[in-house]
Amino acid sequence: MPPVNRPAPAKINLSLKVLGKRPDGFHELETLMAPISLADELEITKADQFEFTCSDTTLPVDENNLVVRAVRLFCRATGRAPKLRIHLNKKVPHGAGLGGGSSDAATTLLALDELFETRLGQQALVAMSAELGSDVPFFIYHSAAICRGRGELVTPVSLGISLPLLLLKPEFGVPTPWAYQKWANSRELPDVPYTPQVFPWGTLVNDLERPVFEKYIFLALLKRWLLAQPECGGALMSGSGSTVFALLHAPSTELAERVRAEFGPNLWMAPCVAQL
Ligand code: C5P
């Protein structure tokens, strides 16, 4: 059998409202997420035994990797043996608020369902994916969506709009549990723009900027600087960070050059498009 290649697209949160802390420790959310053109690549081949490799050697390749957890969960649920070789080519940075690991997990479930011809159906795959993480179900749908609950209750939306973006991520990442834990008692920093940015298609706003900017002040400065650039219609942190994205009036290479001149060579940057 030839290898099956699947892109695992990342996401951004165009809006993220934290509605409160729940008795189970999670936070109740309402978030508009959109898939973006930046994607990891999964290569899956049938083999004699299970083998998993990853292009990023800093990532675990054991049960701590969401791809391995997705394989185990799928095989437990369907009674299939994991006779597979999987290689993950990482393009999406981790600790970035771009859902890279979650997308890898969802894409693994979708690919295995196809490969083993188990035809589990979307509902079963969504239920299975919710066991792997709050934003994994979103990636089963391949669509922009409003996600509620802890993120696992997905309502797809399609406005037929493409938004050109520049993603920017410093060398550090932000741990998601930490960001949520700090949310309730966080404060706004002076002279930092948190105000919702209103567009015809919706609103850019992220309640997790408040706790994250308090500790990672560079992200607040980056957002403020981006908002002052003529190419930018908006700027926001995605998820729990540390990626900040600029919403562009039109694709631009000049902005990236100016970012380099202003902030130095260590920022990771990627132009991409979000599908809303
Ligand atoms: O579900 P996931 O494993 O992605 O969540 C990671 C952590 O982020 C959770 O253990 C929890 O601390 C926090 N979280 C939260 N509320 C959410 C989603 C995540 O508090 N809606």
Tab-separated table of C-alpha atoms and ligand atoms in Angstrom:
chain	number	residue	atom	x	y	z
A	1	MET	CA	0.000	0.000	0.000
A	2	PRO	CA	1.415	3.459	-0.861
A	3	PRO	CA	1.826	5.897	2.063
A	4	VAL	CA	-1.190	8.048	2.865
A	5	ASN	CA	-0.269	11.734	3.180
A	6	ARG	CA	-2.547	14.054	5.102
A	7	PRO	CA	-2.136	17.766	5.899
A	8	ALA	CA	-3.031	18.690	9.482
A	9	PRO	CA	-3.931	22.400	9.287
A	10	ALA	CA	-3.457	24.708	12.254
A	11	LYS	CA	-6.049	27.216	13.537
A	12	ILE	CA	-6.313	30.687	14.945
A	13	ASN	CA	-8.860	31.974	17.430
A	14	LEU	CA	-10.479	35.071	15.932
A	15	SER	CA	-12.406	35.531	19.151
A	16	LEU	CA	-12.086	33.787	22.513
A	17	LYS	CA	-14.440	34.679	25.334
A	18	VAL	CA	-13.921	32.986	28.706
A	19	LEU	CA	-17.358	32.823	30.347
A	20	GLY	CA	-16.288	31.394	33.715
A	21	LYS	CA	-14.631	28.542	35.581
A	22	ARG	CA	-16.542	25.253	35.709
A	23	PRO	CA	-16.814	22.775	38.581
A	24	ASP	CA	-14.690	20.286	36.586
A	25	GLY	CA	-11.767	22.731	36.496
A	26	PHE	CA	-12.133	23.607	32.816
A	27	HIS	CA	-13.313	27.037	31.636
A	28	GLU	CA	-16.543	27.638	29.744
A	29	LEU	CA	-15.732	29.201	26.367
A	30	GLU	CA	-17.209	30.793	23.314
A	31	THR	CA	-14.604	30.951	20.585
A	32	LEU	CA	-14.594	31.503	16.822
A	33	MET	CA	-11.836	29.403	15.311
A	34	ALA	CA	-10.697	29.272	11.699
A	35	PRO	CA	-8.391	26.780	9.967
A	36	ILE	CA	-5.297	28.324	8.391
A	37	SER	CA	-3.137	27.372	5.419
A	38	LEU	CA	-0.165	26.456	7.666
A	39	ALA	CA	-0.199	22.678	8.239
A	40	ASP	CA	1.800	19.767	9.620
A	41	GLU	CA	2.076	16.704	7.374
A	42	LEU	CA	1.241	13.167	8.453
A	43	GLU	CA	2.568	10.233	6.453
A	44	ILE	CA	0.984	6.884	7.298
A	45	THR	CA	2.059	3.497	5.910
A	46	LYS	CA	0.864	0.005	6.825
A	47	ALA	CA	3.699	-1.935	8.516
A	48	ASP	CA	4.400	-5.039	10.613
A	49	GLN	CA	4.402	-3.120	13.875
A	50	PHE	CA	3.734	0.362	15.234
A	51	GLU	CA	6.430	2.951	14.675
A	52	PHE	CA	6.204	6.718	15.129
A	53	THR	CA	8.791	9.304	14.132
A	54	CYS	CA	8.739	13.103	14.119
A	55	SER	CA	10.832	15.670	12.252
A	56	ASP	CA	10.991	17.809	15.422
A	57	THR	CA	13.322	15.924	17.756
A	58	THR	CA	12.323	18.084	20.749
A	59	LEU	CA	8.833	16.503	20.736
A	60	PRO	CA	8.069	13.245	22.578
A	61	VAL	CA	7.404	10.207	20.374
A	62	ASP	CA	5.911	8.102	23.193
A	63	GLU	CA	2.400	8.092	24.726
A	64	ASN	CA	2.830	11.815	25.475
A	65	ASN	CA	2.478	12.594	21.778
A	66	LEU	CA	-1.132	13.233	20.748
A	67	VAL	CA	-0.655	11.232	17.516
A	68	VAL	CA	0.326	8.139	19.526
A	69	ARG	CA	-2.595	8.726	21.908
A	70	ALA	CA	-4.968	9.021	18.941
A	71	VAL	CA	-3.679	5.717	17.493
A	72	ARG	CA	-4.099	3.943	20.854
A	73	LEU	CA	-7.614	5.338	21.312
A	74	PHE	CA	-8.677	4.401	17.772
A	75	CYS	CA	-7.313	0.857	18.069
A	76	ARG	CA	-8.908	0.338	21.500
A	77	ALA	CA	-12.294	1.503	20.183
A	78	THR	CA	-12.219	-0.512	16.943
A	79	GLY	CA	-10.255	-3.612	17.967
A	80	ARG	CA	-7.699	-3.012	15.176
A	81	ALA	CA	-3.978	-3.657	15.630
A	82	PRO	CA	-1.741	-0.583	15.174
A	83	LYS	CA	0.332	-2.101	12.380
A	84	LEU	CA	1.376	1.297	11.084
A	85	ARG	CA	4.382	3.463	10.476
A	86	ILE	CA	3.582	7.145	11.023
A	87	HIS	CA	5.889	10.054	10.330
A	88	LEU	CA	4.937	13.561	11.452
A	89	ASN	CA	6.559	16.423	9.586
A	90	LYS	CA	6.146	19.416	11.936
A	91	LYS	CA	5.609	22.832	10.390
A	92	VAL	CA	3.404	24.317	13.119
A	93	PRO	CA	5.280	25.475	16.229
A	94	HIS	CA	4.137	24.056	19.577
A	95	GLY	CA	3.184	26.050	22.692
A	96	ALA	CA	1.931	28.533	20.123
A	97	GLY	CA	-1.880	28.634	20.471
A	98	LEU	CA	-2.204	27.292	16.913
A	99	GLY	CA	-3.601	23.857	17.826
A	100	GLY	CA	-0.844	21.945	16.005
A	101	GLY	CA	-0.876	18.877	18.284
A	102	SER	CA	-4.686	18.816	18.365
A	103	SER	CA	-4.865	18.940	14.576
A	104	ASP	CA	-2.303	16.113	14.320
A	105	ALA	CA	-4.511	14.011	16.641
A	106	ALA	CA	-7.745	14.712	14.726
A	107	THR	CA	-6.054	14.073	11.382
A	108	THR	CA	-4.725	10.747	12.711
A	109	LEU	CA	-8.255	9.634	13.688
A	110	LEU	CA	-9.667	10.671	10.285
A	111	ALA	CA	-6.842	8.950	8.377
A	112	LEU	CA	-7.106	5.693	10.372
A	113	ASP	CA	-10.889	5.607	9.914
A	114	GLU	CA	-10.268	5.781	6.167
A	115	LEU	CA	-7.284	3.427	6.078
A	116	PHE	CA	-9.015	0.673	8.109
A	117	GLU	CA	-12.375	1.372	6.399
A	118	THR	CA	-14.080	1.507	9.809
A	119	ARG	CA	-16.569	4.218	8.720
A	120	LEU	CA	-17.098	5.421	12.283
A	121	GLY	CA	-18.905	8.563	11.128
A	122	GLN	CA	-18.407	12.164	12.165
A	123	GLN	CA	-20.300	11.946	15.463
A	124	ALA	CA	-18.236	9.003	16.763
A	125	LEU	CA	-14.987	10.645	15.636
A	126	VAL	CA	-15.954	13.883	17.379
A	127	ALA	CA	-16.752	12.021	20.616
A	128	MET	CA	-13.470	10.108	20.399
A	129	SER	CA	-11.453	13.243	19.644
A	130	ALA	CA	-12.894	15.102	22.660
A	131	GLU	CA	-11.090	12.553	24.883
A	132	LEU	CA	-7.777	13.774	23.462
A	133	GLY	CA	-8.225	17.503	24.154
A	134	SER	CA	-10.758	20.327	24.208
A	135	ASP	CA	-9.972	21.673	20.716
A	136	VAL	CA	-9.422	18.334	18.926
A	137	PRO	CA	-13.123	18.002	17.807
A	138	PHE	CA	-12.848	21.320	15.900
A	139	PHE	CA	-10.285	19.738	13.572
A	140	ILE	CA	-12.633	16.872	12.603
A	141	TYR	CA	-14.833	19.370	10.692
A	142	HIS	CA	-12.323	21.073	8.326
A	143	SER	CA	-14.276	24.329	8.689
A	144	ALA	CA	-14.355	27.548	10.670
A	145	ALA	CA	-16.580	27.051	13.704
A	146	ILE	CA	-17.960	28.547	16.882
A	147	CYS	CA	-16.860	26.285	19.725
A	148	ARG	CA	-18.548	26.264	23.115
A	149	GLY	CA	-18.391	24.252	26.330
A	150	ARG	CA	-14.711	23.592	27.040
A	151	GLY	CA	-14.246	23.956	23.265
A	152	GLU	CA	-15.577	20.541	22.238
A	153	LEU	CA	-19.114	21.646	21.211
A	154	VAL	CA	-18.534	22.651	17.595
A	155	THR	CA	-20.920	24.562	15.322
A	156	PRO	CA	-19.368	24.960	11.857
A	157	VAL	CA	-19.765	28.339	10.134
A	158	SER	CA	-18.863	29.238	6.584
A	159	LEU	CA	-18.822	32.849	5.396
A	160	GLY	CA	-16.683	32.204	2.310
A	161	ILE	CA	-14.057	34.767	3.416
A	162	SER	CA	-10.253	34.428	3.230
A	163	LEU	CA	-8.251	36.529	5.688
A	164	PRO	CA	-4.555	37.167	4.883
A	165	LEU	CA	-2.419	36.920	8.026
A	166	LEU	CA	1.117	37.172	9.275
A	167	LEU	CA	1.782	34.862	12.243
A	168	LEU	CA	4.515	35.904	14.677
A	169	LYS	CA	5.853	33.780	17.514
A	170	PRO	CA	8.724	34.483	19.890
A	171	GLU	CA	11.074	31.685	20.976
A	172	PHE	CA	9.116	31.017	24.178
A	173	GLY	CA	5.768	29.215	24.330
A	174	VAL	CA	2.905	29.672	26.820
A	175	PRO	CA	1.554	26.653	28.777
A	176	THR	CA	-2.229	26.550	28.224
A	177	PRO	CA	-3.194	25.328	31.752
A	178	TRP	CA	-1.198	28.216	33.254
A	179	ALA	CA	-3.004	30.819	31.103
A	180	TYR	CA	-6.452	29.568	32.137
A	181	GLN	CA	-5.441	29.295	35.782
A	182	LYS	CA	-4.340	32.954	35.824
A	183	TRP	CA	-7.396	34.272	33.943
A	184	ALA	CA	-9.723	34.955	36.928
A	185	ASN	CA	-7.307	37.171	38.860
A	186	SER	CA	-5.569	38.887	35.968
A	187	ARG	CA	-5.456	42.642	35.264
A	188	GLU	CA	-5.101	44.729	32.135
A	189	LEU	CA	-1.730	46.443	31.634
A	190	PRO	CA	-1.817	50.205	31.041
A	191	ASP	CA	-1.360	51.440	27.445
A	192	VAL	CA	-2.037	48.018	25.923
A	193	PRO	CA	-4.948	47.607	23.479
A	194	TYR	CA	-7.399	44.877	24.580
A	195	THR	CA	-10.529	46.487	23.112
A	196	PRO	CA	-12.546	44.251	20.715
A	197	GLN	CA	-11.735	45.054	17.062
A	198	VAL	CA	-14.966	44.976	15.062
A	199	PHE	CA	-15.103	43.791	11.424
A	200	PRO	CA	-18.021	43.044	9.089
A	201	TRP	CA	-17.481	39.274	9.637
A	202	GLY	CA	-17.075	39.411	13.425
A	203	THR	CA	-14.864	40.672	16.255
A	204	LEU	CA	-11.214	40.112	17.151
A	205	VAL	CA	-10.998	39.678	20.926
A	206	ASN	CA	-9.166	37.287	23.244
A	207	ASP	CA	-9.834	37.160	27.010
A	208	LEU	CA	-6.610	35.179	27.567
A	209	GLU	CA	-4.507	38.183	26.506
A	210	ARG	CA	-5.100	39.654	29.957
A	211	PRO	CA	-3.326	36.901	31.999
A	212	VAL	CA	-0.734	36.136	29.303
A	213	PHE	CA	0.330	39.765	28.629
A	214	GLU	CA	0.843	40.337	32.387
A	215	LYS	CA	3.717	37.837	32.418
A	216	TYR	CA	4.839	37.881	28.761
A	217	ILE	CA	4.935	41.648	28.236
A	218	PHE	CA	6.738	41.280	24.907
A	219	LEU	CA	3.512	39.905	23.374
A	220	ALA	CA	1.607	43.044	24.436
A	221	LEU	CA	4.289	45.273	22.899
A	222	LEU	CA	4.257	43.217	19.714
A	223	LYS	CA	0.463	43.508	19.387
A	224	ARG	CA	0.547	47.270	20.020
A	225	TRP	CA	3.326	47.752	17.448
A	226	LEU	CA	1.463	45.677	14.832
A	227	LEU	CA	-1.720	47.708	15.280
A	228	ALA	CA	0.243	50.859	14.402
A	229	GLN	CA	1.475	49.441	11.059
A	230	PRO	CA	-0.308	50.565	7.873
A	231	GLU	CA	-0.610	46.973	6.501
A	232	CYS	CA	-2.508	45.762	9.580
A	233	GLY	CA	-6.268	45.887	9.913
A	234	GLY	CA	-6.066	44.117	13.281
A	235	ALA	CA	-3.832	42.105	15.604
A	236	LEU	CA	-4.552	39.511	18.290
A	237	MET	CA	-2.979	36.734	20.321
A	238	SER	CA	-4.213	33.288	19.208
A	239	GLY	CA	-5.540	30.920	21.902
A	240	SER	CA	-3.291	30.993	24.969
A	241	GLY	CA	-0.343	32.258	22.871
A	242	SER	CA	2.450	32.725	22.272
A	243	THR	CA	1.520	33.418	18.626
A	244	VAL	CA	0.269	36.907	17.814
A	245	PHE	CA	-1.257	37.289	14.374
A	246	ALA	CA	-1.602	40.386	12.218
A	247	LEU	CA	-4.718	40.616	10.077
A	248	LEU	CA	-3.536	42.222	6.832
A	249	HIS	CA	-5.371	44.438	4.365
A	250	ALA	CA	-3.507	42.464	1.649
A	251	PRO	CA	-0.592	39.983	1.641
A	252	SER	CA	2.650	41.885	2.338
A	253	THR	CA	6.341	41.018	2.508
A	254	GLU	CA	7.367	44.486	3.652
A	255	LEU	CA	5.754	44.076	7.056
A	256	ALA	CA	7.839	40.972	7.825
A	257	GLU	CA	11.008	42.884	6.896
A	258	ARG	CA	10.072	45.737	9.220
A	259	VAL	CA	9.308	43.238	12.019
A	260	ARG	CA	12.844	41.792	11.594
A	261	ALA	CA	14.376	45.271	11.742
A	262	GLU	CA	12.360	46.183	14.843
A	263	PHE	CA	12.444	42.936	16.872
A	264	GLY	CA	15.512	41.045	15.590
A	265	PRO	CA	16.018	37.685	13.878
A	266	ASN	CA	14.611	35.333	16.546
A	267	LEU	CA	10.895	35.792	15.883
A	268	TRP	CA	9.318	32.927	13.910
A	269	MET	CA	7.054	34.354	11.200
A	270	ALA	CA	4.742	32.737	8.670
A	271	PRO	CA	2.422	34.367	6.134
A	272	CYS	CA	-0.808	32.386	5.776
A	273	VAL	CA	-4.533	32.614	5.071
A	274	ALA	CA	-7.443	31.852	7.412
A	275	GLN	CA	-10.665	30.453	5.904
A	276	LEU	CA	-13.790	31.807	7.487
B	1	C5P	O1	-8.294	20.071	26.872
B	1	C5P	P1	-6.856	20.411	26.833
B	1	C5P	O2	-5.982	19.236	27.198
B	1	C5P	O3	-6.408	21.047	25.571
B	1	C5P	O4	-6.646	21.505	27.933
B	1	C5P	C1	-5.406	21.778	28.542
B	1	C5P	C2	-5.644	22.504	29.833
B	1	C5P	O5	-6.100	23.827	29.576
B	1	C5P	C3	-6.703	21.887	30.720
B	1	C5P	O6	-6.173	20.876	31.533
B	1	C5P	C4	-7.165	23.081	31.522
B	1	C5P	O7	-6.237	23.366	32.550
B	1	C5P	C5	-7.078	24.226	30.519
B	1	C5P	N1	-8.357	24.463	29.845
B	1	C5P	C6	-9.383	25.103	30.528
B	1	C5P	N2	-10.567	25.322	29.890
B	1	C5P	C7	-10.747	24.967	28.609
B	1	C5P	C8	-9.716	24.339	27.886
B	1	C5P	C9	-8.526	24.101	28.529
B	1	C5P	O8	-9.241	25.446	31.695
B	1	C5P	N3	-11.903	25.235	28.024
